[in-house]
Tab-separated table of C-alpha atoms and ligand atoms in Angstrom:
chain	number	residue	atom	x	y	z
A	1	MET	CA	46.263	27.012	101.063
A	2	GLY	CA	44.295	29.475	99.038
A	3	ARG	CA	40.542	29.813	98.968
A	4	THR	CA	38.020	30.976	96.452
A	5	LYS	CA	34.514	32.041	97.147
A	6	ARG	CA	32.593	30.117	94.502
A	7	VAL	CA	29.855	27.852	95.762
A	8	ARG	CA	29.259	24.344	94.533
A	9	ARG	CA	27.647	21.490	96.339
A	10	ARG	CA	29.574	18.349	96.887
A	11	LYS	CA	28.246	15.423	94.928
A	12	ARG	CA	28.655	12.648	97.455
A	13	ALA	CA	29.537	11.972	101.014
A	14	VAL	CA	32.804	10.238	101.765
A	15	SER	CA	33.002	7.442	104.200
A	16	ALA	CA	35.392	7.946	107.060
A	17	ASP	CA	37.022	5.260	109.058
A	18	SER	CA	36.163	6.609	112.456
A	19	SER	CA	37.473	3.531	114.211
A	20	VAL	CA	41.007	4.586	113.428
A	21	ASP	CA	42.361	6.653	116.218
A	22	VAL	CA	43.274	9.183	113.568
A	23	ASP	CA	45.962	9.947	115.834
A	24	GLY	CA	46.648	10.026	119.449
A	25	ARG	CA	48.652	12.969	118.149
A	26	LEU	CA	45.534	14.822	117.058
A	27	ALA	CA	43.779	14.137	120.362
A	28	GLU	CA	46.817	15.616	122.051
A	29	LEU	CA	46.706	18.605	119.709
A	30	VAL	CA	43.056	19.245	120.567
A	31	GLY	CA	43.787	19.012	124.309
A	32	TRP	CA	46.745	21.360	124.011
A	33	MET	CA	44.760	23.900	121.984
A	34	ARG	CA	41.965	23.813	124.549
A	35	ARG	CA	44.505	24.664	127.222
A	36	HIS	CA	45.402	27.666	125.079
A	37	ARG	CA	41.985	29.325	125.068
A	38	TRP	CA	40.543	27.312	122.200
A	39	SER	CA	36.829	26.696	122.503
A	40	GLY	CA	37.233	23.279	120.823
A	41	PRO	CA	36.626	21.583	117.486
A	42	GLY	CA	32.930	22.556	117.412
A	43	PRO	CA	31.061	20.573	114.737
A	44	LEU	CA	34.170	18.872	113.355
A	45	ARG	CA	36.387	15.999	114.280
A	46	PRO	CA	39.512	14.617	112.655
A	47	ALA	CA	39.051	11.368	110.716
A	48	LEU	CA	40.894	9.200	108.243
A	49	PHE	CA	39.338	9.080	104.760
A	50	PRO	CA	40.100	6.418	102.172
A	51	ASP	CA	40.748	8.816	99.291
A	52	THR	CA	42.270	11.844	100.960
A	53	GLY	CA	43.936	10.615	104.158
A	54	ARG	CA	43.524	12.633	107.353
A	55	GLY	CA	40.861	15.293	107.182
A	56	LEU	CA	37.916	16.782	109.050
A	57	LEU	CA	34.469	15.262	109.359
A	58	SER	CA	31.230	16.993	110.207
A	59	ARG	CA	29.573	15.509	113.307
A	60	ARG	CA	26.222	17.141	112.597
A	61	PRO	CA	24.366	18.770	109.697
A	62	LEU	CA	25.621	22.262	108.981
A	63	GLN	CA	23.646	25.104	107.381
A	64	PRO	CA	25.224	27.594	104.976
A	65	GLY	CA	26.920	30.275	107.062
A	66	ALA	CA	27.708	27.887	109.951
A	67	THR	CA	31.076	28.373	111.614
A	68	LEU	CA	33.426	25.482	110.858
A	69	VAL	CA	36.331	26.481	113.052
A	70	SER	CA	37.411	29.362	115.176
A	71	ILE	CA	41.084	29.482	116.102
A	72	PRO	CA	42.544	31.963	118.630
A	73	LEU	CA	44.945	34.340	116.890
A	74	SER	CA	47.522	33.473	119.550
A	75	LEU	CA	47.678	29.938	118.096
A	76	LEU	CA	48.449	31.079	114.541
A	77	VAL	CA	52.072	30.795	113.456
A	78	SER	CA	53.024	33.720	111.253
A	79	SER	CA	56.076	35.882	110.633
A	80	ALA	CA	55.094	37.716	113.844
A	81	THR	CA	55.605	34.471	115.793
A	82	ALA	CA	59.068	34.072	114.267
A	83	LEU	CA	59.931	37.706	114.941
A	84	ARG	CA	58.898	37.389	118.600
A	85	SER	CA	61.142	34.339	118.998
A	86	GLU	CA	64.874	34.257	119.727
A	87	LEU	CA	65.408	34.313	115.967
A	88	GLY	CA	63.671	37.694	115.760
A	89	ALA	CA	66.746	39.939	115.897
A	90	ALA	CA	68.546	38.017	113.142
A	91	LEU	CA	65.429	37.873	110.958
A	92	ARG	CA	64.904	41.616	111.320
A	93	ALA	CA	68.524	42.452	110.591
A	94	ALA	CA	68.822	40.228	107.498
A	95	ARG	CA	69.546	42.092	104.258
A	96	PRO	CA	68.026	41.708	101.768
A	97	ALA	CA	64.880	41.062	103.793
A	98	VAL	CA	64.018	37.391	104.180
A	99	SER	CA	60.649	36.091	103.027
A	100	ALA	CA	57.923	35.385	105.567
A	101	GLN	CA	58.020	31.784	104.328
A	102	LEU	CA	61.687	31.433	105.284
A	103	ALA	CA	61.126	33.139	108.648
A	104	VAL	CA	58.268	30.765	109.556
A	105	SER	CA	60.227	27.773	108.202
A	106	LEU	CA	63.236	28.612	110.364
A	107	TRP	CA	61.024	29.061	113.393
A	108	LEU	CA	59.430	25.649	112.719
A	109	ALA	CA	62.795	23.950	112.255
A	110	LEU	CA	64.056	25.465	115.508
A	111	GLU	CA	60.962	24.414	117.446
A	112	ARG	CA	61.220	20.878	116.048
A	113	ARG	CA	64.824	20.748	117.125
A	114	ARG	CA	63.799	21.697	120.643
A	115	GLY	CA	61.723	18.506	120.764
A	116	ALA	CA	60.029	17.947	124.096
A	117	ASP	CA	61.214	21.380	125.273
A	118	SER	CA	59.158	23.200	122.656
A	119	GLY	CA	55.977	24.826	123.917
A	120	TRP	CA	54.488	23.947	120.493
A	121	ARG	CA	55.342	20.230	120.652
A	122	PRO	CA	51.734	18.941	120.328
A	123	TYR	CA	51.303	20.956	117.136
A	124	LEU	CA	54.675	19.914	115.725
A	125	ALA	CA	53.882	16.278	116.523
A	126	SER	CA	50.625	16.552	114.545
A	127	LEU	CA	52.492	17.455	111.335
A	128	PRO	CA	53.292	14.788	108.736
A	129	SER	CA	56.904	13.618	108.954
A	130	ALA	CA	57.337	13.870	105.149
A	131	TYR	CA	55.490	15.223	102.127
A	132	THR	CA	54.821	14.219	98.540
A	133	THR	CA	55.575	17.373	96.569
A	134	PRO	CA	58.428	17.012	94.033
A	135	ALA	CA	60.767	18.611	96.607
A	136	TYR	CA	60.563	15.131	98.182
A	137	CYS	CA	61.548	13.259	94.990
A	138	GLU	CA	64.956	11.708	95.429
A	139	PRO	CA	67.738	13.251	93.326
A	140	ARG	CA	67.983	10.002	91.279
A	141	GLU	CA	64.324	10.501	90.333
A	142	LEU	CA	64.917	13.904	88.745
A	143	SER	CA	65.551	12.443	85.320
A	144	ALA	CA	64.119	13.081	81.851
A	145	ASP	CA	63.382	9.351	81.501
A	146	LEU	CA	61.007	9.499	84.453
A	147	LEU	CA	59.475	12.957	84.365
A	148	PRO	CA	58.134	14.983	81.439
A	149	GLU	CA	59.869	18.313	80.934
A	150	ALA	CA	57.306	20.590	82.664
A	151	LEU	CA	57.332	18.427	85.785
A	152	LEU	CA	61.065	17.841	85.737
A	153	SER	CA	61.984	21.513	85.469
A	154	ALA	CA	59.517	22.470	88.232
A	155	ALA	CA	60.841	19.658	90.455
A	156	ARG	CA	64.400	20.868	89.891
A	157	LEU	CA	63.326	24.404	90.788
A	158	GLN	CA	61.864	23.137	94.064
A	159	HIS	CA	65.092	21.329	94.939
A	160	ALA	CA	67.080	24.455	94.026
A	161	ALA	CA	64.778	26.646	96.167
A	162	VAL	CA	65.351	24.373	99.172
A	163	ARG	CA	69.136	24.499	98.691
A	164	ARG	CA	69.157	28.281	98.129
A	165	ASN	CA	67.092	28.898	101.258
A	166	LEU	CA	69.217	26.443	103.200
A	167	LEU	CA	72.331	28.487	102.420
A	168	ARG	CA	70.517	31.706	103.312
A	169	ALA	CA	69.234	30.208	106.570
A	170	ARG	CA	72.651	28.856	107.539
A	171	ARG	CA	74.222	32.285	106.958
A	172	LEU	CA	71.536	33.865	109.071
A	173	LEU	CA	72.026	31.349	111.883
A	174	ARG	CA	75.794	31.942	111.867
A	175	GLU	CA	75.121	35.620	112.504
A	176	THR	CA	72.789	34.864	115.407
A	177	SER	CA	74.093	34.994	118.924
A	178	ALA	CA	70.925	33.475	120.424
A	179	PRO	CA	71.945	30.537	122.661
A	180	CYS	CA	69.204	28.353	121.143
A	181	VAL	CA	71.068	28.085	117.838
A	182	ALA	CA	74.548	27.501	119.244
A	183	GLY	CA	76.193	24.574	117.470
A	184	TRP	CA	73.198	24.010	115.169
A	185	GLU	CA	74.128	23.128	111.612
A	186	LEU	CA	70.678	23.246	109.988
A	187	SER	CA	70.425	20.189	107.721
A	188	GLU	CA	68.884	20.116	104.262
A	189	GLU	CA	66.288	17.650	105.542
A	190	GLU	CA	65.282	19.949	108.423
A	191	LEU	CA	64.893	22.915	106.092
A	192	ARG	CA	63.058	20.849	103.445
A	193	HIS	CA	60.550	19.608	106.008
A	194	ALA	CA	59.896	23.055	107.447
A	195	TRP	CA	59.781	24.722	104.000
A	196	VAL	CA	57.299	22.214	102.565
A	197	THR	CA	55.218	22.279	105.774
A	198	VAL	CA	54.666	25.990	105.260
A	199	LYS	CA	54.112	25.594	101.493
A	200	THR	CA	51.487	22.867	101.840
A	201	ARG	CA	49.757	23.865	105.069
A	202	ALA	CA	49.901	27.623	105.574
A	203	MET	CA	46.730	29.532	104.862
A	204	CYS	CA	46.728	32.677	102.814
A	205	VAL	CA	45.913	35.716	104.901
A	206	GLU	CA	43.918	38.246	102.875
A	207	PRO	CA	45.244	41.846	103.039
A	208	GLU	CA	42.044	43.016	104.732
A	209	GLU	CA	42.335	40.387	107.480
A	210	ASP	CA	43.973	41.984	110.474
A	211	LEU	CA	45.676	39.397	112.657
A	212	GLY	CA	46.736	42.165	115.007
A	213	ASN	CA	50.417	42.091	114.029
A	214	ALA	CA	52.588	45.123	113.324
A	215	PRO	CA	54.029	45.277	109.762
A	216	SER	CA	56.925	42.832	109.725
A	217	GLY	CA	59.072	44.296	106.956
A	218	LEU	CA	59.493	40.758	105.592
A	219	LYS	CA	58.913	39.837	101.954
A	220	ASP	CA	55.564	38.329	100.842
A	221	ASP	CA	54.133	38.393	104.325
A	222	ASN	CA	50.731	36.781	103.768
A	223	CYS	CA	50.861	33.292	105.213
A	224	ALA	CA	50.143	31.730	108.581
A	225	LEU	CA	49.977	28.192	109.904
A	226	ALA	CA	46.803	27.438	111.812
A	227	PRO	CA	46.771	24.297	113.974
A	228	PHE	CA	43.683	22.132	113.405
A	229	LEU	CA	42.505	24.395	110.572
A	230	ASP	CA	45.364	22.937	108.527
A	231	LEU	CA	43.570	19.577	108.545
A	232	PHE	CA	41.076	20.641	105.858
A	233	ASN	CA	41.581	18.818	102.581
A	234	HIS	CA	40.896	20.323	99.184
A	235	ARG	CA	37.927	19.879	96.926
A	236	PRO	CA	37.283	22.224	94.004
A	237	GLY	CA	34.211	24.349	94.702
A	238	ALA	CA	34.088	23.708	98.470
A	239	THR	CA	33.913	27.359	99.292
A	240	VAL	CA	34.250	28.925	102.682
A	241	TYR	CA	34.706	32.458	103.871
A	242	SER	CA	36.720	33.826	106.735
A	243	SER	CA	36.602	36.596	109.288
A	244	VAL	CA	38.663	37.797	112.207
A	245	SER	CA	36.702	38.729	115.306
A	246	ASP	CA	36.980	38.486	119.085
A	247	GLY	CA	40.624	37.500	118.834
A	248	CYS	CA	39.831	34.471	116.624
A	249	TYR	CA	40.249	33.496	112.986
A	250	ARG	CA	37.006	31.907	111.798
A	251	LEU	CA	36.005	29.886	108.762
A	252	MET	CA	32.369	29.632	107.723
A	253	THR	CA	30.916	27.288	105.129
A	254	GLU	CA	29.021	28.732	102.157
A	255	HIS	CA	26.934	25.604	101.678
A	256	GLY	CA	25.194	22.955	103.720
A	257	VAL	CA	27.088	19.896	104.928
A	258	ALA	CA	25.471	16.587	105.932
A	259	ALA	CA	26.433	14.827	109.153
A	260	GLY	CA	29.246	12.320	108.611
A	261	GLU	CA	30.627	14.052	105.486
A	262	GLN	CA	34.196	15.146	105.083
A	263	VAL	CA	34.335	18.941	105.138
A	264	PHE	CA	36.598	20.375	102.478
A	265	ILE	CA	37.836	23.801	101.529
A	266	ASP	CA	38.932	24.939	98.073
A	267	TYR	CA	42.669	25.685	97.899
A	268	GLY	CA	42.067	27.730	94.737
A	269	PRO	CA	41.746	27.057	91.019
A	270	ARG	CA	44.585	24.700	90.101
A	271	ASP	CA	45.197	22.057	87.499
A	272	ASN	CA	46.756	18.800	88.632
A	273	LEU	CA	50.305	19.890	87.791
A	274	GLN	CA	49.903	22.858	90.116
A	275	LEU	CA	48.319	20.679	92.820
A	276	VAL	CA	51.253	18.264	92.644
A	277	LEU	CA	53.789	21.089	92.780
A	278	ASP	CA	52.076	22.997	95.585
A	279	TYR	CA	50.533	20.202	97.648
A	280	GLY	CA	51.643	16.780	96.411
A	281	PHE	CA	48.335	15.245	95.287
A	282	VAL	CA	46.021	15.095	92.278
A	283	VAL	CA	42.267	15.506	91.996
A	284	PRO	CA	41.015	12.660	89.768
A	285	GLY	CA	39.273	14.046	86.672
A	286	ASN	CA	40.294	17.639	87.507
A	287	GLU	CA	38.409	19.682	84.935
A	288	ARG	CA	41.215	22.232	84.750
A	289	ASP	CA	43.800	19.692	83.700
A	290	ALA	CA	45.983	20.480	80.701
A	291	VAL	CA	48.874	18.399	79.419
A	292	PRO	CA	51.905	20.599	78.737
A	293	VAL	CA	53.628	20.289	75.351
A	294	PRO	CA	57.358	21.128	75.272
A	295	ALA	CA	57.970	24.084	72.938
A	296	GLU	CA	60.949	22.240	71.382
A	297	TRP	CA	58.482	19.717	70.016
A	298	VAL	CA	57.171	22.398	67.671
A	299	PRO	CA	60.362	23.995	66.334
A	300	LEU	CA	59.965	27.279	64.451
A	301	PRO	CA	62.132	28.540	61.609
A	302	ALA	CA	63.695	31.973	62.342
A	303	GLU	CA	61.106	33.888	60.253
A	304	ALA	CA	58.245	32.130	62.022
A	305	GLN	CA	59.862	32.899	65.370
A	306	ARG	CA	59.813	36.586	64.492
A	307	ALA	CA	56.096	36.339	63.742
A	308	ALA	CA	55.596	34.426	66.997
A	309	ASP	CA	57.309	37.259	68.867
A	310	ASP	CA	55.065	39.799	67.084
A	311	ALA	CA	52.031	37.743	68.071
A	312	ARG	CA	53.366	37.841	71.671
A	313	LEU	CA	53.217	34.103	71.624
A	314	ARG	CA	54.016	32.779	75.070
A	315	SER	CA	54.800	29.181	75.676
A	316	PHE	CA	51.574	27.917	77.182
A	317	LEU	CA	51.481	24.968	74.852
A	318	SER	CA	48.990	22.493	76.226
A	319	VAL	CA	46.216	20.028	75.512
A	320	GLY	CA	43.207	20.386	77.812
A	321	ARG	CA	40.024	18.358	78.136
A	322	GLU	CA	38.126	20.679	75.838
A	323	GLY	CA	40.822	21.443	73.309
A	324	TYR	CA	44.230	22.911	72.589
A	325	SER	CA	45.732	26.098	73.963
A	326	ARG	CA	45.752	29.028	71.571
A	327	ASP	CA	49.524	29.269	71.924
A	328	LEU	CA	49.889	25.671	70.777
A	329	LEU	CA	47.654	26.142	67.727
A	330	THR	CA	49.341	29.423	66.776
A	331	ARG	CA	52.761	27.858	67.019
A	332	LEU	CA	51.649	24.869	64.931
A	333	TYR	CA	50.160	27.233	62.349
A	334	LEU	CA	53.390	29.224	62.078
A	335	ALA	CA	55.476	26.049	61.943
A	336	ALA	CA	53.348	24.738	59.056
A	337	LEU	CA	53.535	27.870	56.877
A	338	PRO	CA	55.223	27.257	53.505
A	339	GLU	CA	58.664	28.854	53.249
A	340	GLN	CA	57.556	31.415	50.634
A	341	GLU	CA	54.838	32.752	52.959
A	342	LEU	CA	57.084	33.105	55.981
A	343	ALA	CA	58.716	36.373	54.923
A	344	SER	CA	55.366	38.158	54.636
A	345	VAL	CA	53.561	36.660	57.625
A	346	ASP	CA	52.169	39.254	60.005
A	347	GLY	CA	52.284	38.099	63.618
A	348	GLN	CA	49.525	40.480	64.706
A	349	GLU	CA	47.178	39.145	62.021
A	350	VAL	CA	47.889	35.619	63.186
A	351	GLN	CA	47.024	36.721	66.704
A	352	CYS	CA	43.544	37.708	65.487
A	353	MET	CA	42.828	34.404	63.706
A	354	SER	CA	40.121	32.142	65.112
A	355	LEU	CA	40.969	28.664	66.408
A	356	GLN	CA	39.149	27.182	63.374
A	357	GLU	CA	41.322	29.232	61.003
A	358	LEU	CA	44.475	28.160	62.807
A	359	THR	CA	43.582	24.475	62.490
A	360	ALA	CA	42.248	24.681	58.917
A	361	PRO	CA	45.517	23.757	57.144
A	362	ALA	CA	45.864	19.980	56.834
A	363	ALA	CA	49.538	20.302	57.778
A	364	VAL	CA	48.560	21.795	61.152
A	365	ARG	CA	46.157	18.946	61.895
A	366	ARG	CA	48.712	16.397	60.785
A	367	THR	CA	51.378	17.813	63.071
A	368	LEU	CA	48.895	18.124	65.911
A	369	ALA	CA	47.888	14.485	65.520
A	370	ALA	CA	51.545	13.470	65.515
A	371	LEU	CA	52.109	15.583	68.608
A	372	LEU	CA	49.230	13.911	70.439
A	373	VAL	CA	50.580	10.465	69.661
A	374	ARG	CA	54.044	11.530	70.693
A	375	LEU	CA	52.701	12.888	73.997
A	376	VAL	CA	50.866	9.642	74.746
A	377	ARG	CA	53.939	7.582	73.968
A	378	HIS	CA	56.188	9.861	75.993
A	379	LEU	CA	53.943	9.699	79.068
A	380	GLU	CA	53.637	5.937	78.724
A	381	SER	CA	57.393	5.621	78.479
A	382	CYS	CA	57.895	7.804	81.616
A	383	LEU	CA	55.315	5.697	83.460
A	384	ALA	CA	57.052	2.474	82.414
A	385	ALA	CA	60.380	3.868	83.662
A	386	GLN	CA	58.740	4.904	86.937
A	387	ARG	CA	57.293	1.417	87.389
A	388	ALA	CA	60.751	-0.058	86.830
A	389	MET	CA	62.271	2.249	89.452
A	390	PRO	CA	63.322	0.311	92.560
A	391	ALA	CA	61.913	1.767	95.791
A	392	PRO	CA	60.265	4.869	94.325
A	393	SER	CA	59.607	7.734	96.730
A	394	ASP	CA	56.003	8.605	97.625
A	395	ALA	CA	56.568	11.868	95.755
A	396	LEU	CA	57.390	9.905	92.580
A	397	ARG	CA	54.208	7.867	93.047
A	398	VAL	CA	52.253	11.115	93.037
A	399	CYS	CA	54.043	12.090	89.805
A	400	SER	CA	52.847	8.745	88.356
A	401	ALA	CA	49.277	9.617	89.364
A	402	LEU	CA	49.663	12.943	87.564
A	403	LEU	CA	50.870	11.244	84.375
A	404	ARG	CA	47.955	8.824	84.491
A	405	GLU	CA	45.580	11.782	84.795
A	406	TRP	CA	47.294	13.404	81.802
A	407	LEU	CA	46.847	10.213	79.779
A	408	LEU	CA	43.126	10.309	80.590
A	409	VAL	CA	42.979	13.873	79.244
A	410	LEU	CA	44.758	12.771	76.055
A	411	GLN	CA	42.394	9.820	75.658
A	412	GLY	CA	39.698	12.362	74.830
A	413	HIS	CA	41.766	13.439	71.814
A	414	VAL	CA	43.669	10.419	70.562
A	415	TRP	CA	43.178	6.700	70.978
A	416	GLU	CA	44.696	3.521	69.641
A	417	ARG	CA	42.299	1.847	67.188
A	418	GLY	CA	44.278	-1.291	66.616
A	419	ARG	CA	47.398	-2.460	64.814
A	420	ARG	CA	48.075	-2.885	61.126
A	421	PRO	CA	51.026	-4.071	59.050
A	422	GLY	CA	52.554	-1.321	56.895
A	423	ALA	CA	53.926	-1.674	53.356
A	424	ASP	CA	57.160	-2.920	54.909
A	425	GLY	CA	55.264	-5.660	56.767
A	426	VAL	CA	55.953	-4.137	60.176
A	427	VAL	CA	52.867	-4.055	62.396
A	428	ARG	CA	52.258	-0.627	63.870
A	429	PRO	CA	49.554	0.953	66.015
A	430	VAL	CA	46.837	2.935	64.275
A	431	TYR	CA	45.484	5.944	66.132
A	432	GLY	CA	42.200	7.751	65.792
A	433	THR	CA	41.980	11.418	66.702
A	434	ARG	CA	39.250	13.929	67.347
A	435	LEU	CA	40.656	15.788	64.380
A	436	GLY	CA	38.537	13.529	62.222
A	437	ASP	CA	41.353	11.540	60.695
A	438	VAL	CA	43.002	8.268	61.444
A	439	VAL	CA	46.661	8.323	62.207
A	440	THR	CA	48.907	5.455	61.289
A	441	GLU	CA	52.042	5.722	63.242
A	442	SER	CA	55.284	5.283	61.402
A	443	VAL	CA	58.353	6.028	63.407
A	444	ILE	CA	61.055	7.641	61.327
A	445	HIS	CA	64.203	8.726	63.030
A	446	GLY	CA	65.207	11.592	60.774
A	447	ALA	CA	68.015	14.102	61.285
A	448	GLY	CA	66.258	15.622	64.289
A	449	GLY	CA	65.386	12.209	65.711
A	450	GLU	CA	61.738	13.244	65.282
A	451	LEU	CA	58.785	10.913	65.390
A	452	THR	CA	56.678	11.299	62.260
A	453	VAL	CA	53.070	10.209	62.091
A	454	GLU	CA	51.179	9.662	58.824
A	455	MET	CA	47.503	10.408	58.556
A	456	CYS	CA	45.251	8.360	56.339
A	457	ALA	CA	41.649	8.942	55.440
A	458	ASP	CA	40.145	5.536	56.082
A	459	GLY	CA	39.371	3.780	59.364
B	501	SAM	C1	46.481	21.417	104.635
B	501	SAM	S1	46.926	19.735	104.576
B	501	SAM	C2	45.408	18.914	104.838
B	501	SAM	C3	45.506	17.843	105.917
B	501	SAM	C4	46.336	16.649	105.586
B	501	SAM	N1	45.562	15.662	104.854
B	501	SAM	C5	46.952	16.006	106.819
B	501	SAM	O1	46.955	14.785	106.927
B	501	SAM	O2	47.481	16.719	107.649
B	501	SAM	C6	47.233	19.616	102.872
B	501	SAM	C7	47.668	18.248	102.435
B	501	SAM	O3	46.594	17.334	102.504
B	501	SAM	C8	46.606	16.444	101.406
B	501	SAM	N2	45.374	16.688	100.612
B	501	SAM	C9	44.582	17.780	100.631
B	501	SAM	N3	43.525	17.635	99.836
B	501	SAM	C10	43.627	16.426	99.281
B	501	SAM	C11	42.833	15.700	98.350
B	501	SAM	N4	41.714	16.198	97.825
B	501	SAM	N5	43.262	14.462	97.996
B	501	SAM	C12	44.397	13.940	98.501
B	501	SAM	N6	45.198	14.577	99.386
B	501	SAM	C13	44.812	15.808	99.782
B	501	SAM	C14	47.857	16.778	100.613
B	501	SAM	O4	48.895	15.953	101.072
B	501	SAM	C15	48.130	18.216	101.001
B	501	SAM	O5	49.489	18.589	100.894
């Protein structure tokens, strides 16, 4: 979980179902933490919320600057915890150095395996048994029919990361003589659970925050799990700040909170794709949302590609709520240049053009309109395939929520205005766009199998 320090007031309180024993497991966690020098949950208590699931509720009004939680450093799980454990020698000896994330994941998996014998059992029992990031999509769900390219490739990367770290972890365990690992063949499921637990629940420790640990020598050592503190859900703008003092890690709110409200923190500025990949949920109406456009959908002739390279065109092709990414418009502009102009086009000049200049040519707006329609149809087709999927995983359901959010973003740019028969008598949808034209869709499967969309001037 990341945090930013911007301040924004929440707009409304959320109702919590306090009658649900959010969990005997959480009551047990609180009792266990108290026995380990925790002063208690202070102004907060766990509750179940209709829109976000388990979270933390404020029992009384809180002023800006009020302490939300204060967790003893001894209850944080970091690389130092893993290095102090029986796995420590193997983790230290590993070459190349293992990441802190893998070290903490292995520690978690080992403690879970110990079951009732683990001194951390109440904390482990409080963790969800599964997650909804794409790492939890089933292999049969990683298909181009179900997931748009940007989501599919990221989901595949998550699955590959789990497998790669599984192999690394198994090698490391084989080289460990600690009795606790004897005969343990770490399973993919064990590693996936531990890996995603750390990914979705660990807090980011700022470099200036001294948790009192010696340098670990591990890679990317900036995360720690914090029991109870890991129950905060995310809301953009819910800013908090942290400090380490008197052997505790503390979080303070930057704004007032009413009694009975859910207390959120801000995991950091993320669009919904990033939230799904990192945490497995979407924020409805996320203002940062941008629908990715596959670069192959805007093919460039070789000369235009050279200009794109000169313009240092990256591939952030996307449609956001407010407009189109510069990369997308530049690529469309280059793709629309007449052949005779391609040889002389100067990539650096194109880089300096305004967004209005890039969208001035009618051919650019026509292709953009076609692209928007194609995106809508592609997302709708993925959603239809997802609906037809028998027994979809919860992770796939979250992907569906993401696609629905993307369609809402696109609805600000392109919308179906009705249906009309074409010259051939076939009835086709007619689309309006923000580009000021009306688009009549006519599907032509040319050599490239491309969808072509005609624009016409009337409504
Ligand atoms: C650090 S945990 C927060 C506590 C968590 N809800 C629980 O039950 O343990 C992060 C996870 O909470 C859920 N979450 C956080 N913020 C959310 C939100 N605004 N809406 C829906 N789910 C959210 C996601 O599953 C995320 O991976």
